[in-house]
Amino acid sequence: MSSAPTPHALILPYPAQGHILPLMKLSYCLIERGVRITFINTHFNHNRIFATKASGQATFIGEEIDGINFVAIPDGLEPEDDRHDFGGLTQSLMKVMPSLLEELIRDNGGEFTCFVADINMAWALKIGKNLGLRTAAFWPAAAGLLDAIFSIPELIQKGVIDEHGALIKKEVIQLNPGATPLDSTNLPWLCFNDAYTEKIIFNYFITNNQATSNAEMMICNSYEEVEKPIFSKISRILPVAPLHSKWESRDDLNLCQFWPEDKQCIAWLDKQTTNSVIYASFGSVTIFRA
């Protein structure tokens, strides 16, 4: 009897640091369980990470490291374009990436057995499903944030936002009994600098909310003990945090970081009393204004 083929997961993050890194950690956890991994980055991010010369062509760059095959496809923007313009980046991804993703899967002739896509790229799940892959959607952050996005119809009905996502009521909202209350001004599509981008991202969330129906399961980078009310509310969602693997202890492993590690703070940290320092991450694109 022939043995079953080795599971081979195709991984697709949204092209931003806080999305790539958690899916990279998930990939290493899957490797430890015998799953082969092909990880997709955009050409721009691939070259940021690996410092290789961009080809600028719609070809796929294979670069295997620690059992992960890294491939890259274009995001549709020019090298000088601003990737922090998430409205423009998102529109470009939707325009060029679907056909390239389908081409990548078809060209590998049944090599992949499953497809894990960032929920922020959930439109891609239908492509994988139509090509015969098992599908899962991955949420890289707190489940409460995902609940806010899934609650868009409820927020419109309650008059908190209008049908375009614009804020109507500034108030603290309770989306789920037992969950942490949320200030309506902190809804995830309202964190941009202009109404045009906010509308693009809001509509993108709606598209992806609908597209998650193509996922057999949703995986969330959060803890069941911390957000149990949310996990009870959202069906087909599996908490998987903390995402730890033996690979993370290696000093030479670059887990898809956009920038080199800054070790200058270590000497200062070593002088501090145990448990006296709080670390807060504001993301790779946060801009503080006086």
Coordinates of C-alpha atoms in Angstrom, one line a residue:
M1 CA 0.0 0.0 0.0
S2 CA 1.2 3.5 -0.8
S3 CA 1.6 5.9 2.1
A4 CA -0.5 9.0 2.3
P5 CA 1.2 12.1 0.9
T6 CA 3.0 14.5 3.3
P7 CA 0.7 17.4 4.1
H8 CA 1.9 20.6 2.4
A9 CA 0.4 23.9 3.5
L10 CA 0.4 27.0 1.3
I11 CA 0.5 30.1 3.6
L12 CA -0.7 33.6 2.6
P13 CA -0.3 36.5 5.0
Y14 CA -1.5 40.1 4.5
P15 CA 1.8 41.9 3.5
A16 CA 2.5 43.6 6.8
Q17 CA 4.9 42.8 9.7
G18 CA 2.2 42.0 12.3
H19 CA 0.5 39.5 9.9
I20 CA 3.6 37.8 8.5
L21 CA 5.3 37.1 11.8
P22 CA 2.4 35.2 13.5
L23 CA 1.8 33.1 10.4
M24 CA 5.5 32.4 10.3
K25 CA 5.3 31.2 13.8
L26 CA 2.3 29.0 12.9
S27 CA 4.4 27.6 10.0
Y28 CA 7.1 26.4 12.4
C29 CA 4.6 24.8 14.7
L30 CA 3.2 22.9 11.6
I31 CA 6.7 21.8 10.6
E32 CA 7.2 20.2 14.0
R33 CA 4.0 18.2 13.3
G34 CA 5.3 16.9 9.9
V35 CA 3.7 19.5 7.6
R36 CA 5.6 20.9 4.6
I37 CA 5.3 24.7 4.2
T38 CA 5.3 27.1 1.2
F39 CA 5.2 30.7 2.4
I40 CA 4.1 33.5 0.2
N41 CA 5.4 37.0 0.5
T42 CA 5.1 39.9 -1.9
H43 CA 8.2 40.6 -4.0
F44 CA 8.7 43.8 -2.0
N45 CA 8.6 42.1 1.4
H46 CA 10.6 39.1 0.2
N47 CA 13.4 41.4 -0.7
R48 CA 13.2 43.4 2.5
I49 CA 13.5 40.1 4.4
F50 CA 16.2 38.3 2.3
A51 CA 18.0 41.3 0.8
T52 CA 17.8 39.9 -2.7
K53 CA 17.4 41.8 -5.9
A54 CA 13.8 42.2 -7.0
S55 CA 13.0 40.7 -10.4
G56 CA 10.1 43.0 -11.1
Q57 CA 8.5 40.1 -13.0
A58 CA 5.4 38.0 -12.4
T59 CA 7.6 35.0 -11.5
F60 CA 7.9 33.0 -8.4
I61 CA 11.1 33.1 -6.3
G62 CA 11.9 29.8 -4.5
E63 CA 14.1 30.1 -1.5
E64 CA 14.0 27.3 1.0
I65 CA 15.2 27.9 4.6
D66 CA 14.7 25.5 7.5
G67 CA 12.2 23.4 5.6
I68 CA 10.1 26.4 4.4
N69 CA 9.9 27.2 0.7
F70 CA 9.6 30.9 0.4
V71 CA 8.0 32.2 -2.8
A72 CA 7.1 35.7 -3.9
I73 CA 4.5 37.3 -6.1
P74 CA 4.0 41.0 -7.0
D75 CA 1.7 43.3 -5.0
G76 CA 1.1 45.4 -8.1
L77 CA 2.8 48.6 -6.8
E78 CA 6.0 50.2 -8.1
P79 CA 9.1 50.0 -5.9
E80 CA 8.9 53.7 -5.0
D81 CA 5.2 53.4 -4.0
D82 CA 4.3 53.8 -0.3
R83 CA 3.4 50.4 1.2
H84 CA 2.1 52.2 4.3
D85 CA -0.8 53.5 2.2
F86 CA -2.9 50.5 3.1
G87 CA -5.8 51.8 0.9
G88 CA -3.7 51.8 -2.2
L89 CA -1.9 48.6 -1.2
T90 CA -5.2 46.7 -0.6
Q91 CA -6.7 47.8 -3.9
S92 CA -3.6 46.8 -5.8
L93 CA -3.5 43.4 -4.1
M94 CA -7.1 42.7 -5.1
K95 CA -6.3 43.7 -8.7
V96 CA -3.2 41.7 -9.4
M97 CA -2.9 38.9 -6.9
P98 CA -5.9 36.6 -7.5
S99 CA -4.7 35.5 -11.0
L100 CA -1.1 35.1 -9.8
L101 CA -2.1 33.0 -6.8
E102 CA -4.2 30.7 -9.0
E103 CA -1.2 30.5 -11.4
L104 CA 1.1 29.5 -8.5
I105 CA -1.2 26.7 -7.3
R106 CA -1.9 25.4 -10.8
D107 CA 1.8 25.4 -11.7
N108 CA 2.6 23.2 -8.7
G109 CA 0.3 20.5 -10.0
G110 CA -1.3 19.2 -6.9
E111 CA 1.7 19.7 -4.7
F112 CA -0.3 21.6 -2.0
T113 CA -2.8 19.8 0.2
C114 CA -4.1 22.8 2.2
F115 CA -4.3 26.5 2.1
V116 CA -4.0 28.8 5.2
A117 CA -4.8 32.5 4.4
D118 CA -4.8 35.5 6.7
I119 CA -8.4 36.6 7.3
N120 CA -7.3 39.9 5.8
M121 CA -6.7 37.9 2.6
A122 CA -9.8 35.8 2.9
W123 CA -10.9 36.5 -0.7
A124 CA -8.1 34.1 -1.6
L125 CA -9.8 31.2 0.1
K126 CA -12.2 30.7 -2.7
I127 CA -9.3 30.2 -5.1
G128 CA -7.8 27.5 -3.0
K129 CA -11.1 25.8 -2.4
N130 CA -12.0 25.8 -6.1
L131 CA -8.6 24.2 -6.8
G132 CA -9.3 21.4 -4.4
L133 CA -7.3 22.5 -1.3
R134 CA -8.5 22.2 2.3
T135 CA -8.8 25.7 3.6
A136 CA -8.3 27.5 6.9
A137 CA -8.4 31.2 7.8
F138 CA -6.0 32.7 10.3
W139 CA -6.5 35.8 12.5
P140 CA -3.2 37.2 13.8
A141 CA -4.5 39.3 16.6
A142 CA -7.0 39.3 19.5
A143 CA -10.3 37.6 18.9
G144 CA -12.1 40.7 20.2
L145 CA -10.8 42.7 17.3
L146 CA -12.1 40.1 14.9
D147 CA -15.5 40.1 16.7
A148 CA -15.7 43.9 16.0
I149 CA -15.1 43.3 12.3
F150 CA -17.7 40.5 12.2
S151 CA -20.1 42.7 14.0
I152 CA -20.3 45.4 11.3
P153 CA -24.0 44.6 10.4
E154 CA -24.9 44.9 14.1
L155 CA -23.0 48.2 14.5
I156 CA -24.9 49.6 11.5
Q157 CA -28.2 48.4 12.8
K158 CA -27.5 50.0 16.2
G159 CA -26.5 53.3 14.6
V160 CA -22.9 53.2 15.8
I161 CA -21.6 53.5 12.3
D162 CA -23.3 54.3 8.9
E163 CA -23.3 51.9 5.9
H164 CA -20.0 53.2 4.8
G165 CA -18.3 52.6 8.2
A166 CA -18.2 56.3 9.2
L167 CA -18.6 56.8 13.0
I168 CA -22.0 58.1 14.1
K169 CA -21.9 57.5 17.9
K170 CA -18.8 58.0 20.1
E171 CA -19.5 55.5 22.9
V172 CA -18.2 52.5 24.7
I173 CA -19.9 49.4 23.1
Q174 CA -20.3 45.9 24.5
L175 CA -20.4 43.5 21.6
N176 CA -20.6 40.4 23.7
P177 CA -21.5 39.8 27.4
G178 CA -18.3 39.1 29.3
A179 CA -16.0 40.5 26.7
T180 CA -13.9 43.7 27.1
P181 CA -15.8 46.8 26.1
L182 CA -14.6 48.7 23.1
D183 CA -14.5 52.4 22.4
S184 CA -16.3 53.0 19.1
T185 CA -13.5 55.4 18.0
N186 CA -11.1 52.4 18.1
L187 CA -12.9 50.3 15.6
P188 CA -10.2 48.8 13.3
W189 CA -11.1 50.6 10.1
L190 CA -11.2 54.0 11.9
C191 CA -7.4 54.1 12.7
F192 CA -6.3 55.7 9.4
N193 CA -5.6 59.3 8.6
D194 CA -8.3 59.9 6.0
A195 CA -11.9 59.0 5.3
Y196 CA -11.0 57.7 1.8
T197 CA -8.7 55.0 3.2
E198 CA -11.1 54.2 6.0
K199 CA -13.8 53.5 3.5
I200 CA -11.6 51.3 1.4
I201 CA -10.6 49.2 4.4
F202 CA -14.1 49.0 5.7
N203 CA -15.4 47.7 2.4
Y204 CA -12.4 45.3 2.3
F205 CA -13.4 43.9 5.7
I206 CA -17.0 43.3 4.5
T207 CA -15.6 41.4 1.4
N208 CA -13.4 39.3 3.6
N209 CA -16.1 38.7 6.2
Q210 CA -18.2 37.1 3.5
A211 CA -15.2 35.2 2.0
T212 CA -14.5 33.4 5.3
S213 CA -17.4 31.1 4.5
N214 CA -14.9 29.4 2.2
A215 CA -12.8 28.4 5.2
E216 CA -13.4 25.0 6.9
M217 CA -11.9 26.4 10.1
M218 CA -10.7 29.7 11.5
I219 CA -7.6 29.8 13.6
C220 CA -6.9 32.7 16.0
N221 CA -3.7 33.8 17.6
S222 CA -5.2 34.3 21.0
Y223 CA -5.9 32.5 24.3
E224 CA -9.2 30.8 25.1
E225 CA -8.8 31.7 28.8
V226 CA -8.5 35.4 28.1
E227 CA -11.2 35.7 25.4
K228 CA -13.5 32.8 26.2
P229 CA -16.8 34.8 25.5
I230 CA -15.6 35.6 22.0
F231 CA -14.6 32.0 21.2
S232 CA -18.1 30.9 22.5
K233 CA -19.7 33.4 20.2
I234 CA -17.8 32.9 16.9
S235 CA -18.3 29.4 15.4
R236 CA -15.6 27.4 13.7
I237 CA -12.8 29.3 15.4
L238 CA -9.9 27.7 17.2
P239 CA -7.5 29.5 19.6
V240 CA -3.9 28.4 19.1
A241 CA -1.8 30.9 21.2
P242 CA 0.9 30.9 22.4
L243 CA 2.6 30.0 19.1
H244 CA 5.9 28.7 20.3
S245 CA 8.3 26.4 18.6
K246 CA 11.9 25.1 19.1
W247 CA 13.0 27.3 16.2
E248 CA 12.5 30.6 18.1
S249 CA 15.4 29.9 20.4
R250 CA 17.9 30.1 17.6
D251 CA 19.8 33.4 17.4
D252 CA 20.4 33.1 13.7
L253 CA 16.8 32.6 12.7
N254 CA 15.1 35.5 11.0
L255 CA 11.4 35.0 11.5
C256 CA 10.5 37.3 8.6
Q257 CA 11.4 40.5 10.5
F258 CA 11.5 43.6 8.3
W259 CA 14.3 45.1 10.4
P260 CA 17.4 43.7 12.2
E261 CA 17.0 43.2 16.0
D262 CA 18.0 46.2 18.0
K263 CA 20.2 44.8 20.8
Q264 CA 21.3 48.1 22.3
C265 CA 18.5 48.1 24.8
I266 CA 19.6 44.8 26.4
A267 CA 22.3 46.4 28.6
W268 CA 19.7 48.8 29.9
L269 CA 17.1 46.1 30.5
D270 CA 19.6 43.9 32.4
K271 CA 19.9 46.7 35.0
Q272 CA 16.2 46.8 35.7
T273 CA 14.5 45.0 38.6
T274 CA 12.7 41.8 37.6
N275 CA 9.1 42.3 36.4
S276 CA 9.6 46.1 36.5
V277 CA 9.4 46.8 32.7
I278 CA 6.3 46.7 30.5
Y279 CA 6.8 46.2 26.8
A280 CA 4.1 47.6 24.5
S281 CA 4.1 47.0 20.7
F282 CA 2.3 49.6 18.6
G283 CA 3.0 47.9 15.3
S284 CA 5.5 48.6 12.5
V285 CA 3.6 51.5 10.9
T286 CA 2.4 53.4 13.9
I287 CA 3.3 57.2 13.8
F288 CA 3.3 59.1 17.1
R289 CA 2.4 62.8 16.9
A290 CA 3.0 65.4 19.5

